[in-house]
Coordinates of C-alpha atoms in Angstrom, one line a residue:
M1045 CA -74.5 -74.4 -35.2
K1046 CA -77.0 -72.1 -37.0
K1047 CA -77.5 -70.1 -33.8
I1048 CA -73.8 -69.5 -33.5
K1049 CA -73.5 -68.2 -37.0
T1050 CA -76.5 -65.9 -36.4
W1051 CA -74.9 -64.6 -33.2
I1052 CA -71.5 -63.9 -35.0
I1053 CA -73.2 -62.1 -37.8
A1054 CA -75.2 -60.0 -35.4
H1055 CA -72.1 -58.9 -33.5
K1056 CA -70.2 -58.0 -36.7
I1057 CA -73.1 -55.7 -37.7
M1058 CA -73.1 -54.0 -34.3
A1059 CA -69.3 -53.5 -34.4
G1060 CA -69.6 -51.9 -37.9
V1061 CA -72.3 -49.5 -36.8
A1062 CA -70.2 -48.5 -33.8
A1063 CA -67.2 -47.8 -35.9
V1064 CA -69.2 -45.6 -38.3
A1065 CA -70.5 -43.7 -35.3
V1066 CA -67.0 -43.0 -33.9
V1067 CA -65.9 -41.8 -37.3
A1068 CA -68.9 -39.5 -37.6
V1069 CA -68.3 -38.0 -34.2
S1070 CA -64.6 -37.5 -34.8
Y1071 CA -65.4 -35.7 -38.1
G1072 CA -67.8 -33.5 -36.4
V1073 CA -65.3 -32.5 -33.8
Y1074 CA -62.7 -31.9 -36.4
R1075 CA -65.0 -29.7 -38.4
H1076 CA -65.9 -27.8 -35.3
A1077 CA -62.3 -27.2 -34.6
S1078 CA -61.3 -26.4 -38.1
P1079 CA -59.2 -23.1 -38.6
A1080 CA -61.4 -22.2 -41.4
S1081 CA -63.9 -21.1 -38.8
A1082 CA -61.4 -18.8 -36.9
A1083 CA -61.4 -15.0 -37.7
T1084 CA -58.0 -13.2 -37.2
K1085 CA -57.7 -9.7 -35.8
Y1086 CA -54.7 -7.4 -36.4
V1087 CA -53.9 -5.0 -33.6
L1088 CA -52.2 -2.0 -35.2
A1089 CA -49.7 0.6 -34.0
N1090 CA -47.8 3.4 -35.5
V1091 CA -44.0 3.7 -35.9
E1092 CA -43.0 6.4 -33.4
K1093 CA -39.8 8.2 -32.6
G1094 CA -38.8 8.1 -29.0
T1095 CA -36.2 7.1 -26.4
L1096 CA -35.3 3.4 -26.1
I1097 CA -34.2 2.6 -22.6
S1098 CA -32.5 -0.7 -21.9
S1099 CA -32.2 -1.9 -18.4
V1100 CA -31.6 -5.0 -16.2
S1101 CA -33.5 -5.7 -13.0
G1102 CA -32.7 -7.5 -9.8
S1103 CA -33.8 -7.6 -6.2
G1104 CA -31.9 -7.5 -3.0
Q1105 CA -31.8 -6.0 0.5
V1106 CA -31.1 -2.6 1.9
A1107 CA -28.0 -2.3 4.0
A1108 CA -26.1 0.4 5.8
Q1109 CA -23.0 1.5 3.9
N1110 CA -21.0 0.8 7.0
Q1111 CA -21.9 -1.2 10.1
V1112 CA -19.6 -2.0 13.0
T1113 CA -19.9 -3.5 16.4
V1114 CA -17.9 -1.2 18.6
T1115 CA -15.8 -3.1 21.2
S1116 CA -13.8 -2.2 24.2
N1117 CA -10.0 -1.9 24.1
A1118 CA -9.7 -1.8 27.9
S1119 CA -10.7 -3.9 30.8
G1120 CA -12.7 -2.8 33.8
D1121 CA -16.1 -2.1 35.1
I1122 CA -18.4 -0.1 32.7
T1123 CA -19.2 3.0 34.7
S1124 CA -21.6 4.6 32.2
V1125 CA -23.4 3.9 28.9
L1126 CA -24.1 7.2 27.3
V1127 CA -26.3 6.2 24.3
Q1128 CA -29.5 4.4 23.5
D1129 CA -30.9 2.5 20.5
G1130 CA -31.6 4.9 17.6
D1131 CA -29.4 7.7 18.9
Q1132 CA -27.6 9.7 16.3
V1133 CA -23.9 10.1 17.1
V1134 CA -20.9 11.8 15.6
A1135 CA -17.5 10.5 15.0
G1136 CA -15.5 10.5 18.3
Q1137 CA -18.5 10.8 20.5
T1138 CA -18.2 8.8 23.7
L1139 CA -20.5 5.8 23.8
A1140 CA -19.5 4.3 27.2
T1141 CA -16.9 4.8 29.9
I1142 CA -14.8 2.2 31.8
E1143 CA -13.3 2.6 35.2
A1144 CA -9.8 4.2 34.7
A1145 CA -8.2 4.9 38.0
D1146 CA -5.1 2.7 37.3
A1147 CA -4.8 4.1 33.8
S1148 CA -4.9 7.7 35.2
R1149 CA -2.1 6.9 37.7
A1150 CA 0.0 5.4 34.9
V1151 CA -0.3 8.6 33.0
D1152 CA 0.7 10.7 36.1
N1153 CA 3.8 8.5 36.6
A1154 CA 4.7 8.7 32.9
E1155 CA 4.5 12.5 33.1
L1156 CA 6.9 12.5 36.1
A1157 CA 9.3 10.2 34.3
L1158 CA 9.3 12.4 31.3
E1159 CA 10.0 15.5 33.4
N1160 CA 12.9 13.8 35.1
A1161 CA 14.3 12.7 31.7
R1162 CA 14.1 16.2 30.4
V1163 CA 15.9 17.6 33.4
A1164 CA 18.7 15.0 32.9
Y1165 CA 18.9 15.9 29.3
D1166 CA 19.2 19.6 30.0
K1167 CA 21.9 18.9 32.5
A1168 CA 23.9 16.7 30.0
V1169 CA 23.6 19.5 27.4
K1170 CA 24.9 22.1 29.8
E1171 CA 27.8 19.9 30.9
S1172 CA 28.8 19.2 27.3
E1173 CA 28.7 22.9 26.5
N1174 CA 30.8 23.8 29.6
Q1175 CA 33.3 21.1 28.9
S1176 CA 33.8 22.3 25.3
A1177 CA 34.0 26.0 26.3
S1178 CA 36.2 26.1 29.4
S1179 CA 38.3 22.9 29.6
T1180 CA 41.6 22.9 27.8
V1181 CA 41.8 19.2 28.2
S1182 CA 38.6 18.7 26.4
D1183 CA 39.4 21.2 23.8
V1184 CA 40.4 18.8 21.0
A1185 CA 41.5 21.6 18.7
K1186 CA 43.8 23.0 21.3
A1187 CA 45.2 19.5 22.0
Y1188 CA 46.1 19.1 18.3
Q1189 CA 47.7 22.5 18.3
A1190 CA 49.8 21.6 21.3
G1191 CA 50.8 18.4 19.5
Y1192 CA 52.0 20.3 16.5
N1193 CA 54.0 22.6 18.7
A1194 CA 55.7 19.6 20.3
I1195 CA 56.7 18.3 16.9
V1196 CA 58.2 21.7 16.0
A1197 CA 60.2 22.0 19.3
T1198 CA 61.6 18.5 18.8
S1199 CA 62.5 19.1 15.2
I1200 CA 64.5 22.1 16.4
D1201 CA 66.5 20.0 18.9
L1202 CA 67.1 16.8 16.8
P1203 CA 69.4 18.2 14.0
A1204 CA 72.1 19.3 16.5
I1205 CA 71.8 16.0 18.4
F1206 CA 72.1 13.8 15.3
S1207 CA 74.9 16.0 14.0
G1208 CA 76.9 15.7 17.3
L1209 CA 76.5 11.9 17.4
N1210 CA 77.4 11.7 13.8
D1211 CA 80.7 13.5 14.5
L1212 CA 81.4 11.2 17.4
Y1213 CA 80.9 8.0 15.3
Y1214 CA 82.0 9.1 11.8
T1215 CA 84.5 12.0 12.2
P1216 CA 87.9 10.5 13.3
S1217 CA 89.4 14.0 13.7
H1218 CA 86.6 15.0 16.1
S1219 CA 87.2 12.1 18.5
P1220 CA 90.4 10.2 17.7
Y1221 CA 90.2 8.1 20.8
F1222 CA 86.9 6.6 19.6
S1223 CA 88.2 4.9 16.5
D1224 CA 87.9 1.1 16.5
I1225 CA 91.7 0.7 16.3
K1226 CA 92.3 3.0 19.2
L1227 CA 89.6 1.3 21.3
A1228 CA 91.0 -2.2 20.4
N1229 CA 94.6 -1.3 21.2
E1230 CA 94.2 1.1 24.0
V1231 CA 91.0 -0.1 25.7
D1232 CA 89.8 -3.6 24.8
A1233 CA 87.5 -5.6 22.5
A1234 CA 84.5 -5.0 24.7
A1235 CA 84.7 -1.3 24.1
V1236 CA 84.6 -1.9 20.3
T1237 CA 81.5 -4.1 20.8
Y1238 CA 79.8 -1.5 22.9
K1239 CA 80.5 1.1 20.4
E1240 CA 79.1 -1.0 17.5
Q1241 CA 75.9 -1.7 19.4
A1242 CA 75.3 1.9 20.3
G1243 CA 76.4 3.0 16.8
S1244 CA 73.9 0.6 15.1
A1245 CA 71.1 2.0 17.2
F1246 CA 72.1 5.5 16.2
D1247 CA 72.2 4.6 12.5
E1248 CA 68.7 3.2 12.7
A1249 CA 67.4 6.2 14.5
R1250 CA 69.1 8.6 12.1
N1251 CA 67.7 6.9 9.0
E1252 CA 64.1 7.1 10.4
Y1253 CA 64.7 10.7 11.4
Q1254 CA 65.7 11.7 7.9
A1255 CA 62.4 10.3 6.5
N1256 CA 60.5 11.8 9.4
F1257 CA 62.1 15.2 8.7
L1258 CA 60.8 15.2 5.1
R1259 CA 57.2 14.6 6.3
Y1260 CA 57.6 17.3 9.0
K1261 CA 58.5 19.9 6.3
N1262 CA 55.2 19.1 4.5
I1263 CA 52.8 19.6 7.4
S1264 CA 51.6 22.7 9.2
E1265 CA 49.3 23.6 12.1
T1266 CA 46.4 23.5 9.6
S1267 CA 47.1 19.9 8.6
S1268 CA 44.6 17.3 9.4
E1269 CA 44.3 15.8 12.8
E1270 CA 45.2 12.4 11.3
E1271 CA 48.5 13.8 9.8
I1272 CA 49.5 15.5 13.1
V1273 CA 48.8 12.4 15.2
A1274 CA 50.7 10.2 12.7
L1275 CA 53.8 12.4 12.9
L1276 CA 53.6 12.5 16.6
D1277 CA 53.5 8.8 16.8
E1278 CA 56.5 8.5 14.4
T1279 CA 58.5 11.1 16.2
D1280 CA 57.8 9.4 19.5
V1281 CA 59.3 6.1 18.1
I1282 CA 62.4 7.9 16.8
L1283 CA 63.0 9.6 20.1
K1284 CA 62.8 6.4 22.0
K1285 CA 65.3 4.8 19.6
L1286 CA 67.5 7.8 19.8
L1287 CA 67.4 7.7 23.5
G1288 CA 68.5 4.1 23.5
S1289 CA 71.4 5.0 21.2
L1290 CA 72.4 7.9 23.5
S1291 CA 72.3 5.7 26.5
G1292 CA 74.5 3.1 24.8
T1293 CA 76.9 5.8 23.6
Y1294 CA 77.1 7.4 27.1
S1295 CA 77.8 4.0 28.7
T1296 CA 80.5 3.2 26.1
L1297 CA 82.2 6.5 26.7
D1298 CA 82.0 5.9 30.4
Y1299 CA 83.5 2.4 29.9
V1300 CA 86.3 3.8 27.8
E1301 CA 87.0 6.5 30.3
G1302 CA 87.3 4.0 33.0
K1303 CA 89.8 1.9 31.1
L1304 CA 92.2 4.7 30.0
S1305 CA 95.0 5.8 32.3
A1306 CA 95.1 9.2 30.7
V1307 CA 91.6 10.4 29.7
P1308 CA 91.6 12.9 26.8
S1309 CA 89.7 16.1 27.4
V1310 CA 87.6 15.5 24.3
L1311 CA 86.2 12.4 25.8
T1312 CA 85.1 14.3 28.8
S1313 CA 83.6 16.9 26.5
D1314 CA 81.8 14.2 24.5
K1315 CA 80.3 12.6 27.6
S1316 CA 79.0 16.0 28.7
A1317 CA 77.5 16.6 25.2
V1318 CA 75.8 13.2 25.1
S1319 CA 74.5 13.8 28.6
S1320 CA 72.9 17.0 27.4
Y1321 CA 71.5 15.2 24.4
V1322 CA 69.8 12.7 26.7
N1323 CA 68.2 15.5 28.7
K1324 CA 66.9 17.2 25.5
V1325 CA 65.6 13.9 24.1
N1326 CA 63.9 13.0 27.3
S1327 CA 62.3 16.4 27.4
D1328 CA 61.2 16.2 23.8
S1329 CA 59.9 12.7 24.3
S1330 CA 57.8 13.8 27.3
S1331 CA 56.4 16.7 25.2
I1332 CA 55.4 14.3 22.4
T1333 CA 53.9 11.8 24.8
N1334 CA 52.0 14.5 26.7
A1335 CA 50.7 15.9 23.4
L1336 CA 49.4 12.5 22.4
S1337 CA 47.8 11.9 25.8
A1338 CA 46.2 15.4 25.7
I1339 CA 44.7 14.6 22.3
D1340 CA 43.4 11.3 23.5
N1341 CA 42.0 12.9 26.7
A1342 CA 40.3 15.7 24.7
K1343 CA 38.8 13.2 22.3
T1344 CA 37.6 10.9 25.1
A1345 CA 36.2 13.8 27.1
G1346 CA 34.4 15.2 24.0
T1347 CA 33.1 11.7 23.2
S1348 CA 32.0 11.1 26.7
A1349 CA 30.1 14.4 26.9
S1350 CA 28.5 13.7 23.5
L1351 CA 27.5 10.2 24.6
S1352 CA 26.0 11.4 27.8
M1353 CA 24.0 13.9 26.0
K1354 CA 22.7 11.4 23.4
S1355 CA 21.9 8.9 26.2
A1356 CA 19.9 11.6 28.0
E1357 CA 18.1 12.5 24.7
L1358 CA 17.2 8.8 24.2
S1359 CA 15.8 8.7 27.7
V1360 CA 13.6 11.7 26.9
R1361 CA 12.3 9.9 23.8
Q1362 CA 11.6 6.7 25.8
A1363 CA 9.7 8.7 28.4
E1364 CA 7.7 10.5 25.8
S1365 CA 6.8 7.2 24.2
S1366 CA 5.8 5.7 27.6
L1367 CA 3.6 8.7 28.3
S1368 CA 2.0 8.4 24.9
D1369 CA 1.2 4.7 25.5
A1370 CA -0.2 5.6 28.9
Q1371 CA -2.4 8.3 27.4
I1372 CA -3.7 5.9 24.7
A1373 CA -4.5 3.3 27.3
L1374 CA -6.4 5.9 29.4
A1375 CA -8.3 7.1 26.3
D1376 CA -9.3 3.5 25.6
H1377 CA -11.4 3.6 28.8
R1378 CA -13.7 5.9 26.9
V1379 CA -15.3 3.9 24.1
K1380 CA -16.0 6.2 21.2
A1381 CA -17.9 6.1 17.9
P1382 CA -15.6 5.4 15.0
F1383 CA -17.8 7.3 12.6
S1384 CA -21.0 9.4 12.5
G1385 CA -24.2 7.4 12.3
L1386 CA -27.0 5.7 14.2
V1387 CA -26.8 3.5 17.2
A1388 CA -28.5 0.4 16.0
K1389 CA -28.3 -1.5 19.2
V1390 CA -26.7 -0.9 22.6
I1391 CA -25.2 -4.2 23.9
A1392 CA -23.4 -3.3 27.1
K1393 CA -25.0 -1.8 30.3
N1394 CA -23.8 -0.1 33.4
G1395 CA -21.9 -2.3 35.8
D1396 CA -20.9 -4.9 33.2
K1397 CA -17.4 -6.2 33.4
A1398 CA -15.6 -5.2 30.2
N1399 CA -12.6 -6.9 28.7
N1400 CA -10.5 -6.2 25.7
G1401 CA -12.9 -7.0 22.8
S1402 CA -16.2 -6.7 24.8
Q1403 CA -19.0 -5.6 22.6
I1404 CA -20.5 -2.2 23.5
A1405 CA -22.9 -1.2 20.7
T1406 CA -23.6 -1.7 17.1
L1407 CA -23.3 1.4 14.9
V1408 CA -24.5 2.0 11.4
T1409 CA -24.2 4.8 9.0
K1410 CA -27.2 6.8 7.9
E1411 CA -26.1 6.3 4.3
Q1412 CA -27.6 3.2 2.9
M1413 CA -27.1 1.0 -0.2
V1414 CA -28.7 -1.9 -1.9
N1415 CA -27.0 -5.2 -2.5
I1416 CA -28.3 -7.2 -5.4
S1417 CA -27.0 -10.2 -7.3
L1418 CA -27.0 -10.4 -11.1
N1419 CA -26.2 -13.3 -13.5
E1420 CA -23.1 -13.0 -15.6
I1421 CA -25.0 -11.8 -18.7
D1422 CA -26.8 -8.9 -16.9
A1423 CA -23.7 -8.1 -14.9
A1424 CA -21.7 -7.6 -18.1
K1425 CA -24.1 -4.9 -19.2
I1426 CA -23.8 -2.6 -16.2
A1427 CA -21.0 -0.3 -15.1
K1428 CA -20.2 1.8 -12.1
G1429 CA -22.3 5.0 -12.2
D1430 CA -25.3 3.6 -14.1
K1431 CA -28.6 5.1 -12.9
A1432 CA -31.1 2.9 -11.1
T1433 CA -34.7 3.1 -10.0
L1434 CA -35.5 1.5 -6.7
T1435 CA -38.8 0.3 -5.4
F1436 CA -39.6 -1.4 -2.1
D1437 CA -41.9 -4.2 -1.2
A1438 CA -42.7 -2.7 2.2
I1439 CA -43.3 0.8 1.0
E1440 CA -45.6 0.6 -2.1
D1441 CA -45.7 4.3 -3.0
L1442 CA -41.9 4.9 -2.7
T1443 CA -39.6 5.1 -5.6
L1444 CA -36.0 6.3 -5.1
A1445 CA -33.2 7.0 -7.5
G1446 CA -29.8 5.5 -7.1
H1447 CA -26.6 4.7 -9.0
V1448 CA -24.3 1.7 -9.2
S1449 CA -21.5 2.2 -6.8
N1450 CA -19.6 -1.0 -7.2
V1451 CA -19.6 -4.3 -9.2
D1452 CA -17.7 -7.2 -7.9
L1453 CA -14.7 -8.1 -10.1
V1454 CA -14.9 -11.7 -9.2
G1455 CA -18.2 -13.7 -9.5
S1456 CA -19.4 -16.5 -7.3
V1457 CA -20.6 -19.9 -8.6
S1458 CA -23.6 -21.7 -7.1
Q1459 CA -25.0 -24.8 -8.7
G1460 CA -23.2 -24.0 -11.9
V1461 CA -24.7 -20.4 -12.1
V1462 CA -22.3 -17.5 -12.0
S1463 CA -23.5 -14.4 -10.3
Y1464 CA -22.0 -11.0 -9.3
S1465 CA -22.8 -8.8 -6.4
V1466 CA -23.7 -5.2 -7.3
Q1467 CA -24.0 -2.3 -4.9
I1468 CA -26.3 0.5 -5.6
A1469 CA -26.1 3.8 -3.6
F1470 CA -29.1 5.9 -2.8
D1471 CA -29.2 9.4 -4.4
S1472 CA -31.5 10.5 -1.6
V1473 CA -32.5 9.4 1.9
D1474 CA -36.0 8.4 3.1
D1475 CA -36.3 7.7 6.7
R1476 CA -38.9 5.0 6.0
V1477 CA -36.2 2.8 4.4
K1478 CA -34.5 0.6 6.9
P1479 CA -31.7 -2.0 6.6
G1480 CA -32.9 -5.4 5.6
M1481 CA -35.9 -4.2 3.5
T1482 CA -36.4 -5.9 0.2
V1483 CA -35.8 -3.6 -2.8
N1484 CA -36.3 -4.1 -6.5
A1485 CA -33.8 -2.3 -8.7
S1486 CA -34.0 -1.4 -12.4
I1487 CA -30.6 -0.4 -13.7
V1488 CA -30.5 1.6 -16.9
T1489 CA -27.8 0.2 -19.1
D1490 CA -28.4 2.1 -22.3
A1491 CA -30.6 5.0 -23.6
K1492 CA -31.0 5.9 -27.2
Q1493 CA -32.9 9.1 -28.0
D1494 CA -34.9 10.1 -31.1
V1495 CA -35.0 6.6 -32.7
L1496 CA -37.8 4.8 -34.5
L1497 CA -39.6 2.4 -32.2
V1498 CA -42.1 -0.4 -32.7
P1499 CA -43.6 -2.8 -30.2
S1500 CA -41.4 -5.8 -29.7
G1501 CA -44.3 -8.1 -30.7
A1502 CA -44.4 -6.5 -34.2
V1503 CA -41.0 -7.8 -35.2
K1504 CA -40.7 -11.4 -36.4
T1505 CA -37.5 -13.1 -37.4
V1506 CA -37.2 -16.1 -39.7
G1507 CA -33.9 -17.4 -41.0
G1508 CA -32.0 -14.5 -39.6
V1509 CA -34.2 -12.0 -41.4
S1510 CA -36.4 -9.6 -39.4
Y1511 CA -39.7 -8.2 -40.8
V1512 CA -42.9 -6.5 -39.7
Q1513 CA -46.4 -6.7 -41.3
I1514 CA -48.5 -3.9 -42.6
L1515 CA -52.1 -3.9 -44.0
P1516 CA -52.9 -2.6 -47.4
T1517 CA -55.4 -0.1 -45.9
T1518 CA -54.5 2.5 -43.2
Y1519 CA -57.0 2.6 -40.4
D1520 CA -57.9 5.1 -37.7
A1521 CA -55.4 4.7 -34.9
A1522 CA -58.1 4.1 -32.2
E1523 CA -59.8 1.6 -34.3
G1524 CA -56.5 -0.1 -35.2
A1525 CA -55.6 -0.4 -31.5
Q1526 CA -58.8 -2.4 -30.9
G1527 CA -58.0 -4.8 -33.7
I1528 CA -59.0 -5.0 -37.4
I1529 CA -60.3 -7.9 -39.4
P1530 CA -59.1 -6.9 -42.9
D1531 CA -60.4 -8.2 -46.2
E1532 CA -56.8 -8.7 -47.4
A1533 CA -53.8 -10.5 -46.0
P1534 CA -51.0 -8.3 -44.5
T1535 CA -47.7 -7.7 -46.3
N1536 CA -44.4 -8.6 -44.8
I1537 CA -41.8 -5.8 -44.8
P1538 CA -38.1 -6.6 -44.1
V1539 CA -36.5 -4.3 -41.5
T1540 CA -33.1 -3.8 -39.9
I1541 CA -33.4 -3.7 -36.1
G1542 CA -31.2 -2.1 -33.6
S1543 CA -31.4 -2.2 -29.8
S1544 CA -34.4 -3.5 -27.9
N1545 CA -35.8 -3.9 -24.5
D1546 CA -38.7 -6.0 -23.2
S1547 CA -41.4 -3.9 -24.9
E1548 CA -39.8 -2.1 -27.8
V1549 CA -37.5 -2.6 -30.7
E1550 CA -35.4 0.0 -32.5
I1551 CA -35.9 0.1 -36.3
A1552 CA -32.7 1.1 -38.0
S1553 CA -34.1 0.9 -41.5
G1554 CA -37.1 -0.3 -43.5
L1555 CA -39.8 1.9 -41.9
A1556 CA -40.6 5.5 -41.5
E1557 CA -42.1 7.5 -38.7
G1558 CA -46.0 7.3 -38.6
E1559 CA -46.3 4.2 -40.7
Q1560 CA -49.0 1.8 -39.4
I1561 CA -47.9 -1.7 -38.7
V1562 CA -49.3 -4.9 -37.2
A1563 CA -48.4 -4.9 -33.5
R1564 CA -49.9 -8.3 -32.9
T1565 CA -52.6 -10.7 -34.1
V1566 CA -55.5 -12.1 -32.2
T1567 CA -57.9 -14.9 -33.3
S1568 CA -61.5 -14.7 -32.4
S1569 CA -61.7 -18.5 -31.7
G1570 CA -60.0 -20.2 -28.8
A1571 CA -59.3 -23.3 -30.8
T1572 CA -56.7 -22.2 -33.2
R1573 CA -53.7 -23.7 -35.1
S1574 CA -50.8 -21.4 -35.5
T1575 CA -48.5 -21.3 -38.4
T1576 CA -45.6 -18.9 -38.4
P1577 CA -45.1 -17.3 -41.8
T1578 CA -41.7 -17.7 -43.4
I1579 CA -40.0 -14.7 -44.7
L1580 CA -39.0 -16.6 -47.8
N1581 CA -42.5 -17.1 -49.1
S1582 CA -44.0 -13.8 -47.9
I1583 CA -41.5 -11.1 -48.6
G1584 CA -41.9 -9.6 -52.1
G1585 CA -38.4 -8.1 -52.1
S1586 CA -39.6 -4.6 -51.7
R1587 CA -42.3 -2.4 -50.2
A1588 CA -43.8 -2.0 -53.7
G1589 CA -43.8 -5.7 -54.3
G1590 CA -45.8 -6.4 -51.2
N1591 CA -48.8 -7.9 -53.2
A1592 CA -46.8 -11.0 -53.7
G1593 CA -46.2 -11.2 -50.0
A1594 CA -49.9 -10.5 -49.4
A1595 CA -50.9 -13.4 -51.6
A1596 CA -48.5 -15.7 -49.9
G1597 CA -49.6 -14.2 -46.5
G1598 CA -53.1 -15.8 -47.1
T1599 CA -51.5 -19.0 -46.1
F1600 CA -50.6 -17.7 -42.6
R1601 CA -52.4 -18.7 -39.5
A1602 CA -51.9 -16.0 -36.9
V1603 CA -51.6 -17.4 -33.4
Q1604 CA -53.0 -15.9 -30.2
F1605 CA -50.8 -12.8 -29.2
S1606 CA -48.3 -14.1 -31.7
R1607 CA -45.0 -12.2 -31.6

């Protein structure tokens, strides 16, 4: 039992010694790493006036502004390929030819068809002109004039005819034998009926004639064609009705004459007069009918000639269109460059069978551009026309200028990141630059001239307030650039900042040109502990009150290359 107690006591003593040793070592390490042993250097710089350039950067590939694979629009054997890889061509230059015998024959046939159509058209024009100039039938104007003359002649005859018939029917003293009583008593009832029928036809014709005569007085040979034709049609109808009445009247008189034992002389005279009326009305009716026919024939002949000429004209146009199509088809057998540029690759070769759409060669423009992709923040900063500087991975010593030629209006989303394609055009050409090369572009988005600038690491911001640090003593610029270990802590000076880029910040207020500031701080020991000074405990409120800030600044621990 005694041995066990001795063993336990011995092990407790050993554990205590080990714990003391661990504490001692840890304290030593802590002391060795203590910030009190670190020395802080302040690298100084002067506030300078200059130009602040803001830019965004991106990388992409060089591409031709236009690239196209030229294809065939015709079918047939390729008879010649006239270019090689790398050849320069101009727009319209023939790249290859395709066998075109059938297409050439099609053009020849189309030319003959066009010539025939033109001959037919010339003939139709001449016939139309001849018909209009020499044919009285086809002369529409003359036909209307003849129609008007027929109306006039008829209008001269009709008054006497209507007057004579009116006396027969309505003047008892003119024809006493023709009264209804006389006819009923001395002839028979049928004679009365015949008279009434013929008389009714006469009354109808006379009423229409009276209205027709009023219209006749209001027209002349200069009246419209429609008015002349309407009066001709109306007169033709009246004449036919009048002729019916005259026929009935003549038959009635003839019937009465046959029934009377003693025929009065006036009856014989009336029959003779009615007979002469019939002849005149027949003659007038023929004139009116012929005039209407002449007008129809003239109009039909004129229309026919006009239609023939128009048909021939359409045939010419169709033949011209067919010839144009044939010529285009023939031209398609010569595959031509759509624009001036370089032959990037010849695809077809002599003897190949070409079809519509067969690839002949790839053509690119000499003008090149750069395609880069920017995130939405950078894309929002650039605009069409912004200047750009271009460098190339494959050509180390080459820097070219360019400008933004296009920015996509619609971005693309990939894995939640929105990006926009930007095209940059070259301002100059270098033959060493080839499509597909990797290019780095720096696009200038803003440039402010004659502004106060400080290194971006000189400005610190705490709680939304920006400030820089200055030392109480002004040092030689070369010495300050190497770093100063001052005896006193720096003073924090509030400033108003403007634009900035990756290396410089614009100072809008708070500093003057030439003032010396702390550009950055450097510790002499690698084991450091950093403490960012707060503007609240270091800013004295003014440049003059910087001592307060300096006192407080003694509590700062500058970090390695702290910004």
